[in-house]
Amino acid sequence: VMVVPDHEGKATKSLEAAGYPVKSAEVLAVQTPAGQGAGAKLAKKLSDAGINVEYSYASSIGSGQGMAIFRVPNIEKAIKALD
């Protein structure tokens, strides 16, 4: 299961205390209007900039908004590509 918690340290401590193994990875989270293909449009921009996406997933965060999560090798470069 992949999660993006507000407080990584607290989440890690709680999960480990409950006996779950925890692995962290830095990801890029992009808030976008929810809708079919929203994440694909962002992934296309990353691809056009030559940025490899290791994995991605998306979720609705309510009020017509979505959150796309991307694992990329260089977050700063990815942010510039999405500006």
PDB file of C-alpha atoms in Angstrom:
ATOM      1  CA  VAL A   1       0.000   0.000   0.000  1.00  0.00           C
ATOM      2  CA  MET A   2       1.339   3.433  -0.905  1.00  0.00           C
ATOM      3  CA  VAL A   3       0.389   6.460   1.159  1.00  0.00           C
ATOM      4  CA  VAL A   4       1.400  10.105   1.238  1.00  0.00           C
ATOM      5  CA  PRO A   5       0.965  11.198   4.871  1.00  0.00           C
ATOM      6  CA  ASP A   6       0.957  14.751   6.184  1.00  0.00           C
ATOM      7  CA  HIS A   7       3.523  13.809   8.830  1.00  0.00           C
ATOM      8  CA  GLU A   8       5.916  11.140   7.579  1.00  0.00           C
ATOM      9  CA  GLY A   9       7.652  10.615  10.927  1.00  0.00           C
ATOM     10  CA  LYS A  10       4.425  10.086  12.850  1.00  0.00           C
ATOM     11  CA  ALA A  11       3.026   7.775  10.169  1.00  0.00           C
ATOM     12  CA  THR A  12       6.222   5.717  10.070  1.00  0.00           C
ATOM     13  CA  LYS A  13       6.306   5.387  13.852  1.00  0.00           C
ATOM     14  CA  SER A  14       2.637   4.333  14.028  1.00  0.00           C
ATOM     15  CA  LEU A  15       2.903   1.793  11.224  1.00  0.00           C
ATOM     16  CA  GLU A  16       6.093   0.261  12.604  1.00  0.00           C
ATOM     17  CA  ALA A  17       4.554   0.083  16.088  1.00  0.00           C
ATOM     18  CA  ALA A  18       1.653  -1.846  14.551  1.00  0.00           C
ATOM     19  CA  GLY A  19       4.125  -4.300  13.009  1.00  0.00           C
ATOM     20  CA  TYR A  20       4.062  -3.081   9.413  1.00  0.00           C
ATOM     21  CA  PRO A  21       7.276  -2.752   7.407  1.00  0.00           C
ATOM     22  CA  VAL A  22       7.815   0.796   6.106  1.00  0.00           C
ATOM     23  CA  LYS A  23       9.782   1.989   3.089  1.00  0.00           C
ATOM     24  CA  SER A  24      10.011   5.691   2.183  1.00  0.00           C
ATOM     25  CA  ALA A  25      10.468   7.292  -1.212  1.00  0.00           C
ATOM     26  CA  GLU A  26      10.432  10.947  -2.194  1.00  0.00           C
ATOM     27  CA  VAL A  27       7.611  11.658  -4.646  1.00  0.00           C
ATOM     28  CA  LEU A  28       6.162  14.650  -6.457  1.00  0.00           C
ATOM     29  CA  ALA A  29       2.529  15.397  -5.580  1.00  0.00           C
ATOM     30  CA  VAL A  30       0.611  17.595  -8.031  1.00  0.00           C
ATOM     31  CA  GLN A  31      -2.851  18.941  -7.276  1.00  0.00           C
ATOM     32  CA  THR A  32      -4.960  19.181 -10.409  1.00  0.00           C
ATOM     33  CA  PRO A  33      -8.625  19.441 -11.351  1.00  0.00           C
ATOM     34  CA  ALA A  34     -10.086  15.937 -11.160  1.00  0.00           C
ATOM     35  CA  GLY A  35     -11.088  14.301 -14.383  1.00  0.00           C
ATOM     36  CA  GLN A  36     -10.333  11.552 -16.804  1.00  0.00           C
ATOM     37  CA  GLY A  37      -6.861  11.946 -18.274  1.00  0.00           C
ATOM     38  CA  ALA A  38      -5.647  14.639 -15.850  1.00  0.00           C
ATOM     39  CA  GLY A  39      -2.712  12.517 -14.675  1.00  0.00           C
ATOM     40  CA  ALA A  40      -1.920  11.445 -18.238  1.00  0.00           C
ATOM     41  CA  LYS A  41      -1.566  15.082 -19.316  1.00  0.00           C
ATOM     42  CA  LEU A  42       0.964  15.674 -16.535  1.00  0.00           C
ATOM     43  CA  ALA A  43       2.829  12.466 -17.401  1.00  0.00           C
ATOM     44  CA  LYS A  44       3.019  13.592 -21.043  1.00  0.00           C
ATOM     45  CA  LYS A  45       4.665  16.871 -19.978  1.00  0.00           C
ATOM     46  CA  LEU A  46       7.215  14.910 -17.945  1.00  0.00           C
ATOM     47  CA  SER A  47       7.862  12.555 -20.846  1.00  0.00           C
ATOM     48  CA  ASP A  48       8.280  15.450 -23.293  1.00  0.00           C
ATOM     49  CA  ALA A  49      10.935  16.880 -20.936  1.00  0.00           C
ATOM     50  CA  GLY A  50      12.802  13.551 -20.977  1.00  0.00           C
ATOM     51  CA  ILE A  51      11.867  12.712 -17.393  1.00  0.00           C
ATOM     52  CA  ASN A  52      11.375   9.035 -16.595  1.00  0.00           C
ATOM     53  CA  VAL A  53       8.412   8.206 -14.352  1.00  0.00           C
ATOM     54  CA  GLU A  54       9.179   5.198 -12.176  1.00  0.00           C
ATOM     55  CA  TYR A  55       5.569   4.950 -11.033  1.00  0.00           C
ATOM     56  CA  SER A  56       2.513   7.113 -10.582  1.00  0.00           C
ATOM     57  CA  TYR A  57      -0.930   6.985  -9.059  1.00  0.00           C
ATOM     58  CA  ALA A  58      -3.758   9.415  -8.539  1.00  0.00           C
ATOM     59  CA  SER A  59      -6.690  10.037  -6.260  1.00  0.00           C
ATOM     60  CA  SER A  60      -9.596  12.381  -5.864  1.00  0.00           C
ATOM     61  CA  ILE A  61      -9.179  14.741  -2.933  1.00  0.00           C
ATOM     62  CA  GLY A  62     -12.711  16.147  -3.084  1.00  0.00           C
ATOM     63  CA  SER A  63     -14.313  19.358  -4.340  1.00  0.00           C
ATOM     64  CA  GLY A  64     -13.459  18.481  -7.953  1.00  0.00           C
ATOM     65  CA  GLN A  65      -9.730  18.249  -7.242  1.00  0.00           C
ATOM     66  CA  GLY A  66      -7.338  15.374  -7.751  1.00  0.00           C
ATOM     67  CA  MET A  67      -3.820  14.576  -6.637  1.00  0.00           C
ATOM     68  CA  ALA A  68      -1.348  12.911  -8.995  1.00  0.00           C
ATOM     69  CA  ILE A  69       1.722  11.314  -7.435  1.00  0.00           C
ATOM     70  CA  PHE A  70       4.878  10.726  -9.473  1.00  0.00           C
ATOM     71  CA  ARG A  71       8.115   8.956  -8.519  1.00  0.00           C
ATOM     72  CA  VAL A  72      10.775  10.619 -10.661  1.00  0.00           C
ATOM     73  CA  PRO A  73      14.595  10.661 -10.437  1.00  0.00           C
ATOM     74  CA  ASN A  74      14.846  14.469 -10.238  1.00  0.00           C
ATOM     75  CA  ILE A  75      11.952  16.250  -8.548  1.00  0.00           C
ATOM     76  CA  GLU A  76      13.290  19.759  -9.208  1.00  0.00           C
ATOM     77  CA  LYS A  77      13.564  19.064 -12.935  1.00  0.00           C
ATOM     78  CA  ALA A  78      10.045  17.593 -12.921  1.00  0.00           C
ATOM     79  CA  ILE A  79       8.627  20.676 -11.196  1.00  0.00           C
ATOM     80  CA  LYS A  80      10.185  22.903 -13.866  1.00  0.00           C
ATOM     81  CA  ALA A  81       8.744  20.699 -16.614  1.00  0.00           C
ATOM     82  CA  LEU A  82       5.254  21.064 -15.149  1.00  0.00           C
ATOM     83  CA  ASP A  83       5.408  24.877 -14.757  1.00  0.00           C
TER      84      ASP A  83
END
